[in-house]
Amino acid sequence: MLFRSPSGAAVCNFGLAINSAYTDGNGEKQEEVTFIDIVCWNKLAEACSEYLHKGSPAFIDGRLKQNSWETEEGQKRYKHEIVARSVQFLDRKSGV
């Protein structure tokens, strides 16, 4: 989703799903999905907004950022996101 910051900079937020398959201690195949929030800025944000759609494969390079806040009940909450430096749009057939 593309929007503009108060200063006018383009910002794109999206979720990335990472699928992993492994064999557990009992020899059974397991699948796991990890969801990561991604934020992109400026021209990268505009490109991601235009070219990425649900299910689009992508390689993200960036830095991990931790956000924290306090709930109305006074509990501390944390959330991690990746601030993208670059996004490589991949071909579905690449398997990367």
PDB file of C-alpha atoms in Angstrom:
ATOM      1  CA  MET A   1       0.000   0.000   0.000  1.00  0.00           C
ATOM      2  CA  LEU A   2       1.489   3.330  -1.078  1.00  0.00           C
ATOM      3  CA  PHE A   3       0.888   6.527   0.840  1.00  0.00           C
ATOM      4  CA  ARG A   4       2.702   9.816   1.428  1.00  0.00           C
ATOM      5  CA  SER A   5       4.362  10.888   4.655  1.00  0.00           C
ATOM      6  CA  PRO A   6       3.613  14.379   6.019  1.00  0.00           C
ATOM      7  CA  SER A   7       6.808  15.575   4.286  1.00  0.00           C
ATOM      8  CA  GLY A   8       5.595  14.126   0.958  1.00  0.00           C
ATOM      9  CA  ALA A   9       7.886  11.087   0.797  1.00  0.00           C
ATOM     10  CA  ALA A  10       6.390   7.932  -0.745  1.00  0.00           C
ATOM     11  CA  VAL A  11       6.024   5.035   1.717  1.00  0.00           C
ATOM     12  CA  CYS A  12       5.002   1.468   0.886  1.00  0.00           C
ATOM     13  CA  ASN A  13       4.150  -1.097   3.576  1.00  0.00           C
ATOM     14  CA  PHE A  14       3.560  -4.747   2.744  1.00  0.00           C
ATOM     15  CA  GLY A  15       3.849  -8.181   4.283  1.00  0.00           C
ATOM     16  CA  LEU A  16       6.240 -10.879   3.124  1.00  0.00           C
ATOM     17  CA  ALA A  17       5.445 -14.560   3.707  1.00  0.00           C
ATOM     18  CA  ILE A  18       8.405 -16.924   3.990  1.00  0.00           C
ATOM     19  CA  ASN A  19       7.572 -20.608   3.492  1.00  0.00           C
ATOM     20  CA  SER A  20       9.871 -23.180   5.103  1.00  0.00           C
ATOM     21  CA  ALA A  21       9.755 -26.970   4.978  1.00  0.00           C
ATOM     22  CA  TYR A  22      11.678 -29.227   7.322  1.00  0.00           C
ATOM     23  CA  THR A  23      11.676 -32.714   8.810  1.00  0.00           C
ATOM     24  CA  ASP A  24      10.966 -32.849  12.543  1.00  0.00           C
ATOM     25  CA  GLY A  25      12.552 -35.155  15.121  1.00  0.00           C
ATOM     26  CA  ASN A  26      10.004 -37.881  14.312  1.00  0.00           C
ATOM     27  CA  GLY A  27      10.935 -37.868  10.629  1.00  0.00           C
ATOM     28  CA  GLU A  28       7.680 -36.151   9.604  1.00  0.00           C
ATOM     29  CA  LYS A  29       7.700 -33.323   7.078  1.00  0.00           C
ATOM     30  CA  GLN A  30       6.514 -30.013   8.487  1.00  0.00           C
ATOM     31  CA  GLU A  31       5.721 -26.694   6.839  1.00  0.00           C
ATOM     32  CA  GLU A  32       5.972 -23.313   8.492  1.00  0.00           C
ATOM     33  CA  VAL A  33       5.121 -19.804   7.327  1.00  0.00           C
ATOM     34  CA  THR A  34       6.709 -16.700   8.820  1.00  0.00           C
ATOM     35  CA  PHE A  35       5.207 -13.281   8.092  1.00  0.00           C
ATOM     36  CA  ILE A  36       7.426 -10.198   8.082  1.00  0.00           C
ATOM     37  CA  ASP A  37       6.371  -6.562   7.667  1.00  0.00           C
ATOM     38  CA  ILE A  38       8.378  -4.588   5.092  1.00  0.00           C
ATOM     39  CA  VAL A  39       8.563  -0.803   4.689  1.00  0.00           C
ATOM     40  CA  CYS A  40      10.063   0.949   1.633  1.00  0.00           C
ATOM     41  CA  TRP A  41      10.637   4.642   1.022  1.00  0.00           C
ATOM     42  CA  ASN A  42      10.704   7.051  -1.943  1.00  0.00           C
ATOM     43  CA  LYS A  43      11.345   5.587  -5.432  1.00  0.00           C
ATOM     44  CA  LEU A  44      11.686   2.068  -4.046  1.00  0.00           C
ATOM     45  CA  ALA A  45       8.251   2.469  -2.437  1.00  0.00           C
ATOM     46  CA  GLU A  46       6.738   3.575  -5.741  1.00  0.00           C
ATOM     47  CA  ALA A  47       8.284   0.616  -7.610  1.00  0.00           C
ATOM     48  CA  CYS A  48       7.124  -1.916  -5.008  1.00  0.00           C
ATOM     49  CA  SER A  49       3.627  -0.470  -5.046  1.00  0.00           C
ATOM     50  CA  GLU A  50       3.480  -0.805  -8.813  1.00  0.00           C
ATOM     51  CA  TYR A  51       5.153  -4.194  -9.377  1.00  0.00           C
ATOM     52  CA  LEU A  52       4.526  -6.307  -6.257  1.00  0.00           C
ATOM     53  CA  HIS A  53       1.214  -8.084  -5.808  1.00  0.00           C
ATOM     54  CA  LYS A  54       0.040 -10.886  -3.538  1.00  0.00           C
ATOM     55  CA  GLY A  55       2.185 -13.934  -4.234  1.00  0.00           C
ATOM     56  CA  SER A  56       4.935 -12.023  -6.079  1.00  0.00           C
ATOM     57  CA  PRO A  57       8.364 -13.467  -5.237  1.00  0.00           C
ATOM     58  CA  ALA A  58      10.923 -10.907  -4.116  1.00  0.00           C
ATOM     59  CA  PHE A  59      14.357 -10.706  -2.508  1.00  0.00           C
ATOM     60  CA  ILE A  60      14.534  -7.998   0.168  1.00  0.00           C
ATOM     61  CA  ASP A  61      17.750  -6.459   1.502  1.00  0.00           C
ATOM     62  CA  GLY A  62      17.418  -4.120   4.447  1.00  0.00           C
ATOM     63  CA  ARG A  63      17.810  -3.506   8.124  1.00  0.00           C
ATOM     64  CA  LEU A  64      15.786  -4.879  10.992  1.00  0.00           C
ATOM     65  CA  LYS A  65      13.915  -2.275  13.040  1.00  0.00           C
ATOM     66  CA  GLN A  66      12.120  -2.838  16.334  1.00  0.00           C
ATOM     67  CA  ASN A  67       9.122  -0.680  17.172  1.00  0.00           C
ATOM     68  CA  SER A  68       7.688  -0.541  20.682  1.00  0.00           C
ATOM     69  CA  TRP A  69       4.595   0.952  22.237  1.00  0.00           C
ATOM     70  CA  GLU A  70       2.524   0.727  25.364  1.00  0.00           C
ATOM     71  CA  THR A  71      -1.068  -0.512  25.384  1.00  0.00           C
ATOM     72  CA  GLU A  72      -3.867   1.282  27.197  1.00  0.00           C
ATOM     73  CA  GLU A  73      -3.412  -1.307  29.976  1.00  0.00           C
ATOM     74  CA  GLY A  74       0.242  -0.293  30.351  1.00  0.00           C
ATOM     75  CA  GLN A  75       1.723  -3.408  28.713  1.00  0.00           C
ATOM     76  CA  LYS A  76       4.843  -2.975  26.573  1.00  0.00           C
ATOM     77  CA  ARG A  77       4.487  -4.362  23.021  1.00  0.00           C
ATOM     78  CA  TYR A  78       7.144  -4.908  20.353  1.00  0.00           C
ATOM     79  CA  LYS A  79       7.032  -5.440  16.623  1.00  0.00           C
ATOM     80  CA  HIS A  80       9.839  -5.989  14.138  1.00  0.00           C
ATOM     81  CA  GLU A  81       9.914  -4.845  10.535  1.00  0.00           C
ATOM     82  CA  ILE A  82      12.452  -4.712   7.728  1.00  0.00           C
ATOM     83  CA  VAL A  83      13.278  -1.277   6.335  1.00  0.00           C
ATOM     84  CA  ALA A  84      14.191  -2.184   2.761  1.00  0.00           C
ATOM     85  CA  ARG A  85      17.354  -0.872   1.107  1.00  0.00           C
ATOM     86  CA  SER A  86      16.680  -2.783  -2.097  1.00  0.00           C
ATOM     87  CA  VAL A  87      14.022  -5.096  -3.487  1.00  0.00           C
ATOM     88  CA  GLN A  88      14.708  -7.512  -6.311  1.00  0.00           C
ATOM     89  CA  PHE A  89      11.583  -8.567  -8.184  1.00  0.00           C
ATOM     90  CA  LEU A  90      11.916 -12.273  -9.004  1.00  0.00           C
ATOM     91  CA  ASP A  91      10.428 -14.443 -11.710  1.00  0.00           C
ATOM     92  CA  ARG A  92       7.957 -16.986 -10.329  1.00  0.00           C
ATOM     93  CA  LYS A  93       9.951 -19.753 -12.057  1.00  0.00           C
ATOM     94  CA  SER A  94      13.264 -18.780 -10.435  1.00  0.00           C
ATOM     95  CA  GLY A  95      12.566 -20.790  -7.256  1.00  0.00           C
ATOM     96  CA  VAL A  96      14.827 -18.505  -5.216  1.00  0.00           C
TER      97      VAL A  96
END
